[in-house]
Amino acid sequence: MGIRERLSGNEAVAYAMKQINPDVMGAYPITPSTEIPQYFSSYVDNGEVDTEFIPVESEHSAMSTCIGAEAAGCRAISATSSCGLIYMAEMLYVAASDRLPITLAVSCRALSGPININNDHSDAMSVRDAGWLMLFAETNQEAYDNYLQAMRIGEAVGLPIMICQDGFITSHAIENIELVETEKVREFVGEYKPEGGLLKAPMAVGAYATPAFYMEAKRQQAQAMMDAKEVIKKVGAEFGAMTGRTYGLIEKYEMDDAEEAIVIIGSSAGTAKEAIKELRAQGRKVGMIKVRSFRPFPSEEIVEALKGVKAFAVMDKDDSFNGHCGPMYAEVAASLYAAGVSGPKGISYIYGLGGRDVRVESIQHVFADLKEIAETGNIGETYRYLDVRE
Amino acid sequence: MSYNLKENLMREERLAGGHRMCAGCGSPIAIRTVLRQLEPGDKAVVTGATSCMEVSTFMYPYTAWKESFIHNAFENAAATCSGVETAYRALKKQGKLDDTYKFIAFGGDGGTYDIGFQSLSGAMERGHDMVYVCYDNEAYMNTGIQRSSSTPRFADTTTTPQGSVIPGKIQNKKDLTKIMVAHGIPYVAQTTFIGNFKDICEKAHKAIYTPGAAFLNVMAPCPRGWRYPSEDMMKVCKAAVETCVWPLFEVVEGKYYLSYEPKNKLPVEEYLKMQGRFAHMFKPGNEWMIEAFQQEVDRRWENLLALCNL
Amino acid sequence: MSYKKASEINEKIGWRDITPGCNIYEGGTSVTVETGDWRTMKPVINWDKCKQCLLCAPVCPDMSIPVTAEGKRGEFDYFFCKGCGICSKACPFGAIEMVKDEK
């Protein structure tokens, strides 16, 4: 049985880091992830971990130090948000292409401008093609659980991993949480034993690859991302055997007989569950797919879950500014098309930008739209903004 | 132990042939010389900023580095090196590593004076036990000779072409070495290739073996960008020192020491005339440029002498 | 994952055989790369004039002037020498002559 506690999402992640006791952390303050390096440096300064903490002068250097440390053969971690994440974007690509399984905690926040410190997914989604594994949490418990699984996943496929949660909504809200005993955590995570390392024997990292090799290198990187799907499921199942909390790539909620469904990421899934409960009580056949793993994208699983519905909405807490849909909508639509599924009618909803409240009524509004589409067959505008003043 | 060229050359060569730097390039000379100052038995991890040096020394699958090497990006060699150095301390503390490693970062002037400046400043301020070596060839040579903040005034580069209105670069060269001194790190030095290499070898050894952060600025001429015949490198370096365009000095725990004082300080023309990038300064009517260049060199030299209490 | 040696990596191998991240798990693999074929001029040493002062050795950008365990300079390594000529000007005794490289 685990340990019952009450922690904010940031503290839960910091506590997971402490239990894992990684070798090096390089981090820089930014709202709302600042508390993570704050908590962690108090562990360092009180001798509760062996980790060396590098108080860098920018997020770019935070990721640069992680790349150096991980290449040297260490477990390296960082935490960031928003502009900090995209300031390190260049280095995120390098970390992935160098195949360094760094772990990065992200407390998601809107991007400037206008400057805004509240939650949406613009930061994480803007680096979705950087080659990182990306897991999202609905609750503090999931943020903690995902963090404990992160290194097992990243190290198995040789890719860095982001553990994302919603800034303020979970990062600062205190919730009941069940912690795993530290000995069990250490046994579950295991020792890091990379094949090489700068401090092990002479090696060279960060090659200049000519066109004769670059594409092969990328193909290999793509394979690692594909292979990660099975690893995430396996580690999620093992974690379940230990804690009773099993994780997969997606979570289906009331999807068995659903005729209308939403696809969503993060804390708003909790709100959506409430909305669905109320609608189910009214006899509506509504359901939800919560995406836990955005990278790799659970294409088959989503198609399988959506193929029987009449109408669906993909909820993006950020916008692609492509003039027609949010980024997750594009991936869901591509998944359906590739699988030859053309029955369900889908719309893209942009919601919750810059901390705009997502209420039960907001989600019910989306289901009202889906009901109309399902009944009339008339899809109307597919690119919609939720709860925006006209 | 006093310096001896023969003994120094008998040490292990830690950069391999087969790199693809241009014929006559100064940067591999700086690199092999610095690495040769590692004590036998000591290992190193080298970090390289994106540069001519980096793309030429690690073109997959060929690395010219006999030591472990990491290239990350253009602007973060210092931060990357500090990450490796921290990893070393972490593993040492945990008893997982026996060997002694030293940490050396190399960057060109673009990657050091300009885009890598913040990363460098951060790493130096944090005091990692590392040496940052700038091989200063006074422009972005890898992309085709564009001006950097290290480019001297009046130099003709591809982004400061000497035109009919603007005569090459307008600004003076940034004095990075002094900025590094202002970080309060235990060792800073400026050097180049002179005679039997005593100056650079001794400074590199001190930089590597001084505990804490050290910075070494090595003038490393680029025959292509400076436009002089490649065989004249040593003549160019000597002229830079004898004219006081590139004075040799070191700063130990904040105290300045002049390494070399020319007996007869030569006029700057002796340095400028060797290089095509300054050729327009010798055209009739442009005498004022040489005067202005001389004045700036004199001003900095007097300032340096004062700092050295001379 | 594949941890091939540099000598096994060439432009014919498939994506599964590329080392992860294009990392190389050994040092100094560039020694198989001949850069001597860039040369147009070639340094030639006149051993009668050479006084073994060694001033030519540290100036070489291409590690082409080996110094032996006895502290003597050896013959040029023409496999790497690009013919820049710095050594010829560094020699105080005129012992190194640059000649047209006939290939």
Coordinates of N, CA and C in Angstrom, one line a residue, chain A residues 131-240:
Chain A
G131 N 10.8 15.3 -31.5 CA 11.3 14.0 -31.3 C 11.3 13.4 -29.9
W132 N 10.6 14.2 -29.0 CA 10.5 13.7 -27.6 C 9.3 12.9 -27.4
L133 N 9.4 11.9 -26.5 CA 8.2 11.3 -26.0 C 7.5 12.3 -25.2
M134 N 6.1 12.3 -25.2 CA 5.3 13.2 -24.4 C 4.2 12.6 -23.8
L135 N 4.2 12.6 -22.5 CA 3.0 12.0 -21.7 C 2.4 13.2 -21.0
F136 N 1.0 13.2 -21.0 CA 0.3 14.2 -20.3 C -0.5 13.7 -19.2
A137 N -0.7 14.5 -18.1 CA -1.4 14.1 -16.9 C -2.7 14.8 -16.8
E138 N -3.7 14.1 -16.3 CA -5.0 14.8 -15.9 C -4.9 15.3 -14.5
T139 N -4.3 14.6 -13.6 CA -4.3 14.9 -12.2 C -2.9 14.9 -11.7
N140 N -2.8 15.4 -10.4 CA -1.5 15.4 -9.7 C -0.9 13.9 -9.6
Q141 N -1.9 13.0 -9.3 CA -1.5 11.6 -9.2 C -0.9 11.1 -10.5
E142 N -1.5 11.5 -11.6 CA -1.0 11.0 -12.9 C 0.4 11.7 -13.2
A143 N 0.5 13.0 -12.9 CA 1.8 13.6 -13.1 C 2.9 12.9 -12.3
Y144 N 2.6 12.5 -11.1 CA 3.6 11.8 -10.3 C 3.8 10.4 -10.9
D145 N 2.8 9.7 -11.2 CA 2.9 8.3 -11.7 C 3.6 8.3 -13.1
N146 N 3.3 9.3 -13.9 CA 4.0 9.4 -15.2 C 5.5 9.6 -15.0
Y147 N 5.8 10.5 -14.1 CA 7.2 10.8 -13.8 C 8.0 9.5 -13.4
L148 N 7.3 8.7 -12.6 CA 8.0 7.5 -12.1 C 8.3 6.5 -13.3
Q149 N 7.4 6.6 -14.3 CA 7.6 5.7 -15.4 C 8.5 6.2 -16.5
A150 N 8.8 7.5 -16.5 CA 9.4 8.2 -17.6 C 10.7 7.6 -18.0
M151 N 11.6 7.4 -17.0 CA 13.0 7.0 -17.3 C 13.0 5.6 -17.9
R152 N 12.1 4.7 -17.4 CA 12.1 3.4 -17.9 C 11.7 3.4 -19.4
I153 N 10.8 4.3 -19.8 CA 10.4 4.4 -21.1 C 11.5 5.0 -22.0
G154 N 11.9 6.2 -21.6 CA 12.9 6.9 -22.4 C 14.2 6.1 -22.6
E155 N 14.6 5.5 -21.5 CA 15.9 4.8 -21.6 C 15.8 3.5 -22.5
A156 N 14.6 2.9 -22.5 CA 14.4 1.7 -23.2 C 14.5 1.9 -24.7
V157 N 14.1 3.1 -25.2 CA 14.1 3.4 -26.6 C 15.2 4.4 -27.0
G158 N 15.8 5.0 -26.0 CA 16.8 6.0 -26.3 C 16.3 7.3 -26.8
L159 N 15.2 7.7 -26.2 CA 14.6 9.0 -26.5 C 14.3 9.8 -25.3
P160 N 14.5 11.1 -25.3 CA 14.1 12.0 -24.2 C 12.6 12.0 -24.0
I161 N 12.2 12.3 -22.8 CA 10.7 12.3 -22.5 C 10.3 13.5 -21.7
M162 N 9.1 14.0 -22.1 CA 8.5 15.1 -21.4 C 7.3 14.6 -20.6
I163 N 7.3 15.0 -19.4 CA 6.1 14.7 -18.5 C 5.4 16.0 -18.3
C164 N 4.2 16.1 -19.0 CA 3.5 17.3 -19.0 C 2.3 17.3 -18.0
Q165 N 2.1 18.4 -17.4 CA 0.9 18.6 -16.6 C 0.4 20.0 -16.8
D166 N -0.8 20.3 -16.4 CA -1.4 21.6 -16.6 C -0.9 22.7 -15.6
G167 N -0.3 23.7 -16.1 CA 0.2 24.8 -15.2 C -0.9 25.3 -14.3
F168 N -0.6 25.5 -13.1 CA -1.6 26.0 -12.0 C -2.7 25.0 -11.8
I169 N -3.4 24.5 -12.8 CA -4.6 23.7 -12.6 C -4.2 22.5 -11.8
T170 N -3.1 21.8 -12.2 CA -2.6 20.7 -11.4 C -1.3 21.1 -10.7
S171 N -0.5 21.9 -11.4 CA 0.9 22.2 -10.8 C 0.8 22.9 -9.4
H172 N -0.2 23.7 -9.2 CA -0.3 24.4 -8.0 C -1.5 24.0 -7.1
A173 N -2.4 23.2 -7.7 CA -3.6 22.8 -6.8 C -3.1 21.6 -6.0
I174 N -3.5 21.6 -4.7 CA -3.1 20.5 -3.8 C -4.2 19.5 -3.9
E175 N -3.8 18.2 -4.1 CA -4.8 17.1 -4.2 C -4.3 16.0 -3.3
N176 N -5.2 15.1 -3.0 CA -4.8 13.9 -2.4 C -4.0 13.0 -3.4
I177 N -3.0 12.4 -2.9 CA -2.2 11.6 -3.8 C -1.6 10.4 -3.1
E178 N -1.4 9.3 -3.8 CA -0.8 8.2 -3.2 C 0.6 8.0 -3.7
L179 N 1.6 8.1 -2.8 CA 3.0 8.0 -3.2 C 3.4 6.5 -3.1
V180 N 4.4 6.2 -3.9 CA 5.0 4.9 -3.8 C 6.2 4.9 -2.9
E181 N 6.4 3.9 -2.1 CA 7.6 3.9 -1.2 C 8.9 4.0 -2.0
T182 N 9.8 4.8 -1.5 CA 11.0 5.1 -2.2 C 11.8 3.8 -2.6
E183 N 11.9 2.8 -1.8 CA 12.6 1.6 -2.2 C 11.9 0.9 -3.4
K184 N 10.6 1.0 -3.4 CA 9.9 0.4 -4.6 C 10.2 1.2 -5.8
V185 N 10.2 2.6 -5.6 CA 10.5 3.4 -6.8 C 11.8 3.1 -7.4
R186 N 12.8 3.0 -6.5 CA 14.2 2.8 -7.0 C 14.3 1.4 -7.7
E187 N 13.6 0.5 -7.1 CA 13.6 -0.9 -7.8 C 12.9 -0.8 -9.1
F188 N 11.8 -0.1 -9.2 CA 11.1 0.0 -10.4 C 11.9 0.8 -11.5
V189 N 12.4 1.9 -11.1 CA 13.2 2.7 -12.1 C 14.5 2.1 -12.5
G190 N 15.2 1.5 -11.5 CA 16.4 0.8 -11.8 C 17.6 1.7 -12.0
E191 N 18.8 1.1 -12.2 CA 20.0 1.9 -12.4 C 20.1 2.2 -13.9
Y192 N 20.7 3.4 -14.2 CA 21.0 3.8 -15.6 C 22.3 3.2 -16.1
K193 N 22.2 2.3 -17.1 CA 23.4 1.7 -17.6 C 23.5 1.9 -19.1
P194 N 23.9 3.1 -19.5 CA 24.0 3.3 -21.0 C 25.1 2.6 -21.6
E195 N 25.0 2.3 -22.9 CA 26.0 1.5 -23.6 C 27.3 2.3 -23.6
G196 N 27.3 3.5 -23.9 CA 28.6 4.3 -23.9 C 28.5 5.5 -23.0
G197 N 29.3 6.4 -23.2 CA 29.3 7.6 -22.3 C 30.7 8.3 -22.4
L198 N 30.6 9.6 -22.4 CA 31.8 10.4 -22.6 C 32.9 10.1 -21.6
L199 N 32.4 9.7 -20.4 CA 33.3 9.5 -19.3 C 33.7 8.0 -19.1
K200 N 33.2 7.2 -20.1 CA 33.4 5.8 -20.0 C 34.6 5.4 -20.8
A201 N 34.6 5.8 -22.1 CA 35.7 5.5 -23.0 C 35.6 6.5 -24.1
P202 N 36.6 6.7 -24.9 CA 36.5 7.8 -25.9 C 35.3 7.5 -26.8
M203 N 34.5 8.6 -27.0 CA 33.4 8.5 -27.9 C 33.1 9.9 -28.4
A204 N 32.4 10.0 -29.5 CA 32.1 11.3 -30.1 C 30.6 11.5 -30.3
V205 N 30.1 12.5 -29.8 CA 28.6 12.8 -29.8 C 28.4 14.1 -30.6
G206 N 27.3 14.1 -31.4 CA 27.0 15.3 -32.1 C 27.6 15.5 -33.5
A207 N 27.6 14.4 -34.3 CA 28.3 14.4 -35.6 C 27.7 15.4 -36.6
Y208 N 28.5 15.7 -37.5 CA 28.0 16.4 -38.7 C 27.7 15.2 -39.7
A209 N 26.4 15.1 -40.0 CA 26.0 14.0 -40.9 C 25.7 14.6 -42.3
T210 N 26.4 14.0 -43.3 CA 26.2 14.5 -44.7 C 24.9 13.8 -45.2
P211 N 24.4 14.3 -46.3 CA 23.2 13.7 -46.9 C 23.2 12.1 -47.0
A212 N 24.4 11.6 -47.1 CA 24.6 10.1 -47.2 C 24.1 9.4 -45.9
F213 N 24.1 10.1 -44.8 CA 23.8 9.5 -43.5 C 22.6 10.1 -42.8
Y214 N 22.3 11.3 -43.0 CA 21.3 12.1 -42.2 C 19.9 11.3 -42.3
M215 N 19.5 10.9 -43.5 CA 18.2 10.4 -43.6 C 18.1 9.0 -42.9
E216 N 19.1 8.2 -42.9 CA 19.2 7.0 -42.2 C 19.1 7.2 -40.7
A217 N 19.8 8.2 -40.2 CA 19.7 8.6 -38.8 C 18.3 8.9 -38.4
K218 N 17.6 9.7 -39.2 CA 16.2 10.1 -38.9 C 15.3 8.9 -39.0
R219 N 15.5 8.0 -39.9 CA 14.6 6.8 -40.0 C 14.8 6.0 -38.8
Q220 N 16.0 5.9 -38.3 CA 16.2 5.1 -37.0 C 15.5 5.8 -35.9
Q221 N 15.6 7.1 -35.8 CA 15.0 7.9 -34.7 C 13.4 7.7 -34.8
A222 N 12.9 7.6 -36.0 CA 11.5 7.4 -36.2 C 11.1 6.0 -35.6
Q223 N 11.9 5.1 -35.8 CA 11.7 3.7 -35.4 C 11.6 3.7 -33.8
A224 N 12.5 4.4 -33.2 CA 12.5 4.4 -31.7 C 11.1 5.0 -31.2
M225 N 10.6 6.0 -31.9 CA 9.3 6.6 -31.5 C 8.2 5.5 -31.7
M226 N 8.3 4.8 -32.8 CA 7.3 3.7 -33.0 C 7.4 2.6 -32.0
D227 N 8.6 2.3 -31.7 CA 8.8 1.2 -30.7 C 8.3 1.6 -29.3
A228 N 8.3 2.9 -29.0 CA 8.0 3.4 -27.7 C 6.5 3.0 -27.3
K229 N 5.7 2.8 -28.3 CA 4.3 2.5 -28.0 C 4.2 1.3 -27.1
E230 N 4.8 0.2 -27.5 CA 4.8 -1.0 -26.7 C 5.4 -0.9 -25.4
V231 N 6.5 -0.1 -25.4 CA 7.2 0.1 -24.1 C 6.3 0.9 -23.1
I232 N 5.6 1.9 -23.6 CA 4.8 2.7 -22.7 C 3.7 1.8 -22.1
K233 N 3.1 0.9 -22.9 CA 2.1 0.0 -22.5 C 2.6 -1.0 -21.4
K234 N 3.8 -1.5 -21.7 CA 4.4 -2.5 -20.9 C 4.8 -1.9 -19.5
V235 N 5.4 -0.7 -19.6 CA 5.8 -0.1 -18.3 C 4.5 0.3 -17.5
G236 N 3.5 0.8 -18.3 CA 2.2 1.2 -17.6 C 1.6 0.0 -16.9
A237 N 1.7 -1.2 -17.5 CA 1.1 -2.4 -16.9 C 1.9 -2.8 -15.7
E238 N 3.2 -2.7 -15.8 CA 4.1 -3.1 -14.7 C 3.8 -2.2 -13.5
F239 N 3.7 -0.9 -13.8 CA 3.4 0.1 -12.8 C 2.0 -0.2 -12.1
G240 N 1.1 -0.7 -12.9 CA -0.2 -1.1 -12.4 C -0.1 -2.3 -11.5

